[in-house]
CSV table of C-alpha atoms and ligand atoms in Angstrom, one decimal:
chain,number,residue,atom,x,y,z
G,1,MET,CA,130.7,129.4,88.2
G,2,THR,CA,129.5,127.5,91.3
G,3,LEU,CA,129.1,123.8,91.5
G,4,ALA,CA,126.3,121.7,92.7
G,5,LEU,CA,126.5,117.9,93.2
G,6,VAL,CA,123.4,115.7,92.9
G,7,HIS,CA,123.1,112.2,94.0
G,8,TYR,CA,120.2,109.9,93.3
G,9,GLY,CA,119.1,107.0,95.4
G,10,GLU,CA,116.7,104.5,93.9
G,11,ILE,CA,117.6,105.2,90.3
G,12,ALA,CA,120.9,103.5,90.9
G,13,LEU,CA,119.0,100.2,91.5
G,14,LYS,CA,117.3,100.2,88.1
G,15,GLY,CA,119.8,98.1,86.2
G,16,GLY,CA,119.4,98.4,82.4
G,17,ASN,CA,117.0,101.2,82.7
G,18,ARG,CA,119.5,103.3,84.6
G,19,PRO,CA,120.6,105.6,81.7
G,20,TYR,CA,116.9,106.3,80.9
G,21,PHE,CA,116.1,107.3,84.5
G,22,GLU,CA,119.2,109.4,84.6
G,23,SER,CA,118.3,111.2,81.5
G,24,LEU,CA,114.9,112.0,82.9
G,25,LEU,CA,116.4,113.4,86.0
G,26,GLU,CA,118.8,115.4,83.9
G,27,ARG,CA,115.8,116.8,82.0
G,28,SER,CA,114.1,117.8,85.2
G,29,ILE,CA,117.2,119.6,86.4
G,30,LYS,CA,117.6,121.4,83.1
G,31,ALA,CA,114.0,122.5,83.1
G,32,ALA,CA,114.3,123.9,86.6
G,33,LEU,CA,117.7,125.6,85.9
G,34,PRO,CA,117.7,126.5,82.2
G,35,LYS,CA,120.8,128.5,82.3
G,36,ALA,CA,122.9,126.0,84.2
G,37,LYS,CA,125.3,123.4,82.7
G,38,VAL,CA,124.2,119.9,83.7
G,39,LYS,CA,126.5,117.0,83.3
G,40,ARG,CA,125.9,113.3,84.1
G,41,GLU,CA,128.9,111.5,85.5
G,42,HIS,CA,129.1,108.0,86.8
G,43,GLY,CA,126.5,107.8,89.6
G,44,LYS,CA,126.1,111.5,90.0
G,45,ILE,CA,125.1,114.7,88.3
G,46,ILE,CA,127.3,117.9,88.3
G,47,ILE,CA,125.7,121.3,87.8
G,48,LYS,CA,127.6,124.4,87.0
G,49,PHE,CA,125.6,127.6,87.6
G,50,THR,CA,125.9,131.3,88.1
G,51,GLY,CA,123.7,133.0,90.7
G,52,THR,CA,122.9,132.2,94.2
G,53,GLU,CA,123.0,128.8,96.0
G,54,LYS,CA,119.7,129.7,97.5
G,55,ARG,CA,117.9,129.6,94.2
G,56,VAL,CA,119.5,126.4,93.2
G,57,LYS,CA,118.7,124.9,96.6
G,58,GLU,CA,115.0,125.9,96.1
G,59,ALA,CA,115.0,124.3,92.7
G,60,MET,CA,116.6,121.1,93.9
G,61,GLU,CA,114.1,120.7,96.7
G,62,LYS,CA,111.3,120.4,94.1
G,63,ILE,CA,112.9,117.7,91.8
G,64,PHE,CA,111.8,114.1,92.3
G,65,GLY,CA,114.5,111.6,92.1
G,66,ILE,CA,117.2,113.5,94.0
G,67,GLU,CA,118.4,111.8,97.2
G,68,TRP,CA,120.7,114.5,98.3
G,69,PHE,CA,122.7,117.5,96.9
G,70,SER,CA,125.5,119.7,98.0
G,71,PHE,CA,127.7,122.6,96.9
G,72,PRO,CA,131.2,121.2,96.6
G,73,LEU,CA,134.5,122.7,95.8
G,74,LYS,CA,136.7,121.0,93.2
G,75,SER,CA,140.2,119.9,94.0
G,76,LYS,CA,143.0,117.8,92.6
G,77,SER,CA,143.1,114.4,94.2
G,78,ASP,CA,146.4,114.6,96.0
G,79,PHE,CA,146.3,115.0,99.7
G,80,LYS,CA,147.8,118.5,99.7
G,81,SER,CA,145.2,119.9,97.3
G,82,ILE,CA,142.3,118.2,99.2
G,83,LYS,CA,143.6,119.7,102.4
G,84,SER,CA,143.8,123.3,101.1
G,85,THR,CA,140.4,122.9,99.5
G,86,ALA,CA,138.9,121.7,102.8
G,87,LEU,CA,140.4,124.7,104.6
G,88,LYS,CA,138.6,127.0,102.2
G,89,LEU,CA,135.2,125.6,103.3
G,90,LYS,CA,134.2,127.7,106.2
G,91,MET,CA,133.8,125.0,108.9
G,92,ASP,CA,132.4,126.4,112.1
G,93,LYS,CA,134.9,126.1,114.9
G,94,LYS,CA,132.2,126.3,117.6
G,95,LYS,CA,130.6,123.1,116.3
G,96,THR,CA,131.8,119.6,116.5
G,97,PHE,CA,132.8,117.9,113.2
G,98,LYS,CA,133.9,114.7,111.5
G,99,VAL,CA,135.2,113.9,108.0
G,100,GLU,CA,133.7,111.4,105.7
G,101,ALA,CA,135.8,110.4,102.7
G,102,LYS,CA,134.9,108.2,99.8
G,103,ARG,CA,137.6,107.0,97.4
G,104,VAL,CA,135.7,106.6,94.1
G,105,ASP,CA,138.7,105.6,92.1
G,106,LYS,CA,140.4,102.5,93.7
G,107,THR,CA,143.8,103.2,92.2
G,108,LEU,CA,144.4,106.3,94.4
G,109,PRO,CA,147.3,105.9,96.8
G,110,TYR,CA,145.2,106.1,100.0
G,111,THR,CA,142.1,104.4,101.4
G,112,SER,CA,138.9,106.2,102.3
G,113,GLN,CA,139.7,105.8,106.0
G,114,GLU,CA,143.3,107.1,105.6
G,115,LEU,CA,142.1,110.2,103.7
G,116,ALA,CA,139.4,110.9,106.3
G,117,ALA,CA,141.8,110.5,109.2
G,118,LYS,CA,144.5,112.7,107.6
G,119,ILE,CA,142.1,115.6,106.8
G,120,GLY,CA,140.4,115.2,110.2
G,121,GLU,CA,143.8,115.6,111.8
G,122,VAL,CA,144.4,118.8,110.0
G,123,PHE,CA,141.4,120.3,111.6
G,124,PHE,CA,142.0,118.6,115.0
G,125,ASN,CA,145.4,120.3,115.1
G,126,LYS,CA,143.7,123.6,114.5
G,127,LYS,CA,141.6,123.0,117.7
G,128,TYR,CA,138.4,121.9,116.0
G,129,LYS,CA,136.4,119.5,118.1
G,130,VAL,CA,135.8,116.0,116.6
G,131,SER,CA,132.7,114.0,117.4
G,132,MET,CA,131.2,110.8,116.1
G,133,GLU,CA,127.8,112.5,116.3
G,134,PRO,CA,129.0,115.7,114.8
G,135,GLU,CA,127.1,119.0,114.2
G,136,GLN,CA,128.8,119.3,110.8
G,137,VAL,CA,130.3,116.9,108.4
G,138,LEU,CA,133.1,117.5,105.9
G,139,TYR,CA,132.7,115.2,102.9
G,140,ILE,CA,135.3,114.2,100.3
G,141,GLU,CA,134.6,112.3,97.2
G,142,ALA,CA,138.0,111.5,95.8
G,143,ASP,CA,138.1,110.5,92.1
G,144,LYS,CA,141.0,109.8,89.7
G,145,LYS,CA,141.5,113.2,88.2
G,146,GLU,CA,139.7,115.4,90.6
G,147,SER,CA,137.9,115.4,93.9
G,148,LEU,CA,134.9,117.1,95.4
G,149,VAL,CA,135.0,118.5,98.9
G,150,PHE,CA,131.9,119.8,100.6
G,151,LEU,CA,130.3,120.7,103.9
G,152,GLY,CA,127.0,119.1,104.6
G,153,LYS,CA,124.4,117.5,102.4
G,154,PHE,CA,120.9,118.7,101.7
G,155,ARG,CA,118.2,116.1,101.5
G,156,GLY,CA,116.2,115.9,98.3
G,157,LEU,CA,112.6,114.7,97.9
G,158,GLY,CA,113.6,111.2,96.9
G,159,GLY,CA,111.1,109.4,94.7
G,160,LEU,CA,111.7,108.8,90.9
G,161,PRO,CA,112.2,111.2,88.1
G,162,ALA,CA,109.2,112.9,86.6
G,163,GLY,CA,107.8,111.0,83.6
G,164,SER,CA,109.6,107.7,84.4
G,165,ALA,CA,106.4,105.7,85.4
G,166,GLY,CA,103.8,106.5,82.7
G,167,LYS,CA,100.5,108.3,82.9
G,168,VAL,CA,97.6,108.3,85.4
G,169,VAL,CA,94.4,110.2,85.4
G,170,SER,CA,94.1,112.1,88.6
G,171,LEU,CA,90.7,113.2,90.0
G,172,LEU,CA,91.3,116.7,91.3
G,173,SER,CA,88.7,118.5,93.4
G,174,GLY,CA,89.4,121.8,95.0
G,175,GLY,CA,89.9,120.1,98.4
G,176,ILE,CA,92.9,119.3,100.5
G,177,ASP,CA,93.4,115.7,99.8
G,178,SER,CA,93.4,115.2,96.0
G,179,PRO,CA,96.3,117.6,95.3
G,180,VAL,CA,98.4,115.6,97.8
G,181,SER,CA,97.4,112.3,96.3
G,182,SER,CA,98.4,113.6,92.8
G,183,TRP,CA,101.7,114.8,94.3
G,184,LEU,CA,102.4,111.3,95.8
G,185,MET,CA,101.9,109.7,92.4
G,186,MET,CA,104.1,112.3,90.8
G,187,LYS,CA,106.7,111.5,93.4
G,188,ARG,CA,106.8,107.9,92.0
G,189,GLY,CA,107.4,109.2,88.5
G,190,CYS,CA,103.8,109.2,87.2
G,191,THR,CA,102.6,111.9,84.8
G,192,PRO,CA,99.2,113.1,86.0
G,193,ILE,CA,96.4,114.0,83.6
G,194,PHE,CA,94.1,116.0,85.8
G,195,VAL,CA,90.4,115.8,85.6
G,196,HIS,CA,88.2,118.3,87.5
G,197,PHE,CA,84.4,118.2,87.5
G,198,HIS,CA,83.1,121.7,87.8
G,199,PRO,CA,79.7,123.1,88.7
G,200,PHE,CA,79.5,125.8,86.0
G,201,GLY,CA,76.7,125.7,83.4
G,202,PRO,CA,77.2,126.7,79.7
G,203,LYS,CA,76.1,130.2,80.4
G,204,ASP,CA,78.0,130.7,83.7
G,205,LYS,CA,81.1,132.7,83.8
G,206,ALA,CA,83.4,129.9,84.9
G,207,ASP,CA,86.2,130.7,87.3
G,208,PHE,CA,88.9,128.1,87.6
G,209,GLY,CA,91.4,130.3,89.4
G,210,LYS,CA,91.7,128.0,92.4
G,211,ILE,CA,92.1,124.8,90.3
G,212,GLU,CA,94.7,126.5,88.1
G,213,LYS,CA,96.5,127.7,91.3
G,214,LEU,CA,96.6,124.2,92.7
G,215,ILE,CA,97.9,122.7,89.5
G,216,GLY,CA,100.3,125.6,89.2
G,217,LYS,CA,101.7,124.6,92.6
G,218,LEU,CA,102.0,120.9,91.5
G,219,LYS,CA,103.7,122.1,88.3
G,220,GLU,CA,106.6,123.4,90.4
G,221,TYR,CA,107.5,119.8,90.8
G,222,PHE,CA,107.1,118.8,87.1
G,223,PRO,CA,109.4,119.7,84.2
G,224,SER,CA,106.9,119.8,81.4
G,225,GLN,CA,103.3,120.8,80.6
G,226,LEU,CA,100.4,119.4,82.6
G,227,LYS,CA,97.1,118.7,81.0
G,228,VAL,CA,93.7,119.3,82.7
G,229,TYR,CA,90.3,118.2,81.6
G,230,LEU,CA,87.6,120.5,82.9
G,231,VAL,CA,84.4,118.4,82.8
G,232,PRO,CA,80.9,119.9,83.5
G,233,PHE,CA,78.9,118.3,86.3
G,234,TYR,CA,75.5,119.5,85.0
G,235,PRO,CA,74.9,116.7,82.5
G,236,PHE,CA,75.0,114.3,85.5
G,237,GLN,CA,73.1,116.6,87.8
G,238,LEU,CA,70.2,116.9,85.3
G,239,GLY,CA,70.3,113.3,84.3
G,240,SER,CA,70.4,111.8,87.8
G,241,LEU,CA,67.4,113.5,89.3
G,242,LYS,CA,65.6,110.2,89.7
G,243,ILE,CA,68.4,108.6,91.8
G,244,PRO,CA,67.3,108.4,95.4
G,245,SER,CA,69.3,111.1,97.2
G,246,ARG,CA,70.9,108.7,99.6
G,247,PHE,CA,72.8,107.2,96.7
G,248,ALA,CA,73.3,110.3,94.6
G,249,LEU,CA,76.8,111.0,95.8
G,250,LEU,CA,77.9,107.4,95.3
G,251,SER,CA,76.5,107.5,91.8
G,252,PHE,CA,78.3,110.7,91.1
G,253,ARG,CA,81.5,109.0,92.1
G,254,ARG,CA,80.8,106.2,89.8
G,255,PHE,CA,80.1,108.7,87.1
G,256,MET,CA,83.5,110.4,87.8
G,257,LEU,CA,85.4,107.2,87.6
G,258,ARG,CA,83.7,106.3,84.3
G,259,CYS,CA,84.6,109.6,82.8
G,260,ALA,CA,88.1,109.1,84.1
G,261,GLU,CA,88.3,105.7,82.5
G,262,LYS,CA,87.3,107.1,79.1
G,263,ILE,CA,89.9,109.9,79.4
G,264,ALA,CA,92.5,107.3,80.5
G,265,ASP,CA,91.8,105.4,77.3
G,266,ARG,CA,92.2,108.5,75.2
G,267,GLU,CA,95.4,109.5,77.0
G,268,LYS,CA,96.8,106.0,77.3
G,269,ALA,CA,96.9,106.3,81.0
G,270,LEU,CA,97.2,103.2,83.1
G,271,GLY,CA,95.4,104.1,86.3
G,272,ILE,CA,93.0,106.4,88.1
G,273,VAL,CA,94.0,108.4,91.2
G,274,THR,CA,91.8,109.7,94.0
G,275,GLY,CA,92.4,111.5,97.3
G,276,GLU,CA,90.2,109.1,99.3
G,277,SER,CA,91.2,107.7,102.6
G,278,VAL,CA,89.3,104.9,104.5
G,279,GLY,CA,86.4,106.3,106.6
G,280,GLN,CA,87.3,109.9,106.2
G,281,VAL,CA,83.7,110.8,105.1
G,282,ALA,CA,80.5,108.7,104.7
G,283,SER,CA,81.2,108.1,101.0
G,284,GLN,CA,84.7,106.6,101.8
G,285,THR,CA,83.8,103.5,103.7
G,286,LEU,CA,85.3,100.3,102.4
G,287,SER,CA,82.0,99.1,101.1
G,288,ASN,CA,81.3,102.4,99.3
G,289,MET,CA,84.7,102.4,97.7
G,290,ARG,CA,83.9,98.9,96.4
G,291,VAL,CA,80.6,99.9,94.8
G,292,VAL,CA,82.1,103.1,93.4
G,293,GLU,CA,84.9,101.1,91.8
G,294,GLU,CA,82.7,98.3,90.4
G,295,GLY,CA,82.8,98.0,86.7
G,296,ILE,CA,86.0,100.0,86.3
G,297,ASN,CA,88.7,98.2,84.4
G,298,LEU,CA,91.6,100.2,85.5
G,299,PRO,CA,93.3,100.2,88.8
G,300,VAL,CA,92.1,102.9,91.1
G,301,PHE,CA,95.0,104.2,93.2
G,302,ARG,CA,94.4,105.9,96.5
G,303,PRO,CA,97.8,107.0,97.8
G,304,LEU,CA,96.2,108.5,101.0
G,305,VAL,CA,94.2,105.4,101.9
G,306,GLY,CA,95.9,104.9,105.2
G,307,PHE,CA,96.5,108.5,106.1
G,308,ASP,CA,94.8,110.5,108.9
G,309,LYS,CA,93.5,114.0,108.0
G,310,ARG,CA,96.2,115.5,110.2
G,311,GLU,CA,98.9,113.7,108.2
G,312,ILE,CA,97.4,114.8,104.9
G,313,ILE,CA,97.3,118.4,106.1
G,314,GLN,CA,101.0,118.2,107.1
G,315,LEU,CA,101.9,116.9,103.6
G,316,ALA,CA,99.7,119.5,101.9
G,317,GLU,CA,101.7,122.2,103.8
G,318,LYS,CA,104.9,120.6,102.8
G,319,VAL,CA,103.8,120.5,99.1
G,320,GLY,CA,102.5,124.0,99.3
G,321,THR,CA,98.8,123.3,98.3
G,322,TYR,CA,97.2,123.6,101.8
G,323,LYS,CA,96.6,127.3,101.8
G,324,ILE,CA,95.2,127.3,98.2
G,325,SER,CA,92.9,124.4,99.1
G,326,LEU,CA,91.4,126.5,101.9
G,327,GLU,CA,90.3,129.2,99.4
G,328,LYS,CA,86.6,129.4,98.6
G,329,TYR,CA,85.3,127.5,95.6
G,330,ARG,CA,81.9,126.3,94.4
G,331,ASP,CA,81.8,122.6,94.9
G,332,CYS,CA,79.7,120.3,92.7
G,333,CYS,CA,78.9,117.8,95.5
G,334,ILE,CA,76.9,120.3,97.5
G,335,SER,CA,73.9,120.0,95.3
G,336,ILE,CA,73.7,116.3,95.7
G,337,MET,CA,74.4,116.1,99.4
G,338,ASP,CA,72.0,114.1,101.5
G,339,PRO,CA,71.7,114.4,105.3
G,340,HIS,CA,71.8,110.6,105.6
G,341,PRO,CA,74.0,109.3,102.8
G,342,ALA,CA,74.3,105.5,102.4
G,343,THR,CA,77.4,104.4,104.3
G,344,SER,CA,77.5,100.7,103.3
G,345,ALA,CA,76.0,100.5,99.9
G,346,LYS,CA,75.9,97.1,98.1
G,347,PRO,CA,76.3,96.6,94.4
G,348,GLU,CA,72.6,95.7,94.1
G,349,ASN,CA,71.6,99.0,95.8
G,350,MET,CA,73.5,100.9,93.2
G,351,LYS,CA,72.1,98.8,90.4
G,352,GLN,CA,68.6,99.6,91.6
G,353,ALA,CA,69.4,103.3,92.3
G,354,GLU,CA,70.8,103.8,88.8
G,355,SER,CA,68.1,101.7,87.0
G,356,SER,CA,66.4,104.8,85.7
G,357,ILE,CA,69.4,106.5,84.2
G,358,ASP,CA,71.6,105.9,81.2
G,359,MET,CA,75.1,106.3,82.8
G,360,GLU,CA,76.9,105.8,79.4
G,361,LYS,CA,74.9,108.6,77.9
G,362,LEU,CA,75.6,111.0,80.8
G,363,VAL,CA,79.3,110.2,80.6
G,364,GLU,CA,79.3,110.9,76.9
G,365,LYS,CA,77.5,114.2,77.3
G,366,ALA,CA,79.8,115.4,80.1
G,367,LEU,CA,82.9,114.5,78.0
G,368,GLU,CA,81.4,116.4,75.0
G,369,GLY,CA,81.3,119.5,77.2
G,370,ALA,CA,84.9,119.0,78.5
G,371,ARG,CA,87.5,121.6,78.0
G,372,ILE,CA,91.1,120.7,77.9
G,373,ILE,CA,93.8,123.1,78.9
G,374,GLU,CA,97.5,122.7,79.1
G,375,LEU,CA,99.2,124.4,82.0
G,376,GLY,CA,102.9,124.9,81.4
G,377,ARG,CA,105.4,127.6,81.0
G,378,GLY,CA,104.5,130.9,82.6
G,379,LEU,CA,102.9,129.3,85.6
D,401,LIG,P1,89.3,116.4,98.6
D,401,LIG,O1,89.9,117.1,99.8
D,401,LIG,O2,90.3,115.9,97.7
D,401,LIG,O3,88.2,117.1,97.9
D,401,LIG,P2,87.5,115.1,100.2
D,401,LIG,O4,87.9,114.5,101.5
D,401,LIG,O5,86.7,116.3,100.2
D,401,LIG,O6,88.7,115.1,99.2
D,401,LIG,P3,85.5,113.9,98.6
D,401,LIG,O7,84.9,115.2,98.3
D,401,LIG,O8,84.6,112.8,99.1
D,401,LIG,O9,86.7,113.9,99.6
D,401,LIG,O10,86.2,113.3,97.3
D,401,LIG,C1,87.0,112.2,97.3
D,401,LIG,C2,87.9,112.2,96.0
D,401,LIG,O11,87.0,112.2,94.8
D,401,LIG,C3,88.7,113.4,95.9
D,401,LIG,O12,89.9,113.3,96.7
D,401,LIG,C4,89.0,113.5,94.4
D,401,LIG,O13,90.0,112.6,94.0
D,401,LIG,C5,87.6,113.1,93.9
D,401,LIG,N1,86.8,114.2,93.6
D,401,LIG,C6,85.8,114.7,94.4
D,401,LIG,N2,85.2,115.8,93.9
D,401,LIG,C7,85.8,116.0,92.7
D,401,LIG,C8,85.7,117.0,91.6
D,401,LIG,N3,84.8,117.9,91.6
D,401,LIG,N4,86.5,116.8,90.5
D,401,LIG,C9,87.4,115.8,90.4
D,401,LIG,N5,87.6,114.9,91.4
D,401,LIG,C10,86.8,115.0,92.5
D,402,LIG,MG1,86.1,117.2,98.1
């Protein structure tokens, strides 16, 4: 069996909640590596696994809450054992090195510095080149009974463990931005309940392949099932014909948030997430965001609010959703596009524009036609 060592950052700061956060992180790791043995120890998690390091590395790189991880060798804590373990790690002689040691148990008969210096000397005498800005680092975590010795650390995603922050309703289009905004909330421990408005009528053959693929990608970062509400757009489309076309898109956004709020109530979610960023398109000016949000009693989170498109694309590539987002899909908004949409709507404009419709009713109708699916295992 091979070992992996996992360290978490922020969780350590969570005081009394710490065991809860740790157990959620443990759950994420177990879900990603069902055959491995996962054990929580003070301030770290030790995994025993069979199979390749590559597979474990790929899994670790998709778990929120991990600060860094490594593949250590176990050793007894006396100097001689640590030395022979360190020599087993194939340090590259052509690269410069340094040793970083941490004495976890303070009763050990050496200080962290003494241990680092002594092990460093072993390699120095074998003609390895020391540097304070080394190309490789040999780490030692010395504890009472046994120590861990490893070469290099892999950076994790950071963030907080999945499920640690409660639920949010996440508005997911087939675009580039909204999968990234959902991912950023997931990174902070939120469980997303996805809501997607689709253009298919009751008699259409609906194809949600792209949406399922996007959520499937996000699922790689989440240890349990993900729920998706597929809500039809046509009740709004039919009911909103009297709205002046300049305001139709804004009204649709208001409709989406209202539906999201109802779903949040049902799901006990505490916020709504969108992929908007200031000024990205006409409907995303500050004043339009304000009128869209008016009357909504939940916080609307926009994790991308300060991001440029280029930055969003970079993140989408990192997450793995970018290519999927580029695939063709029938978008609802196209049918309500106007060549000159309102860019600085005021609350009274929207009131006037929507005076001929019964928004509550449209929301009700749309939600009656909603389909709920759970995407989980097998994705
Ligand atoms: P995206 O790339 O996420 O589609 P966008 O830049 O195309 O964003 P808009 O189409 O103006 O922007 O949408 C803004 C936000 O509204 C989206 O990020 C998403 O959160 C939400 N949204 C838009 N269309 C839909 C839809 N059909 N279903 C669910 N949410 C949607
Ligand atoms: Mg869009």
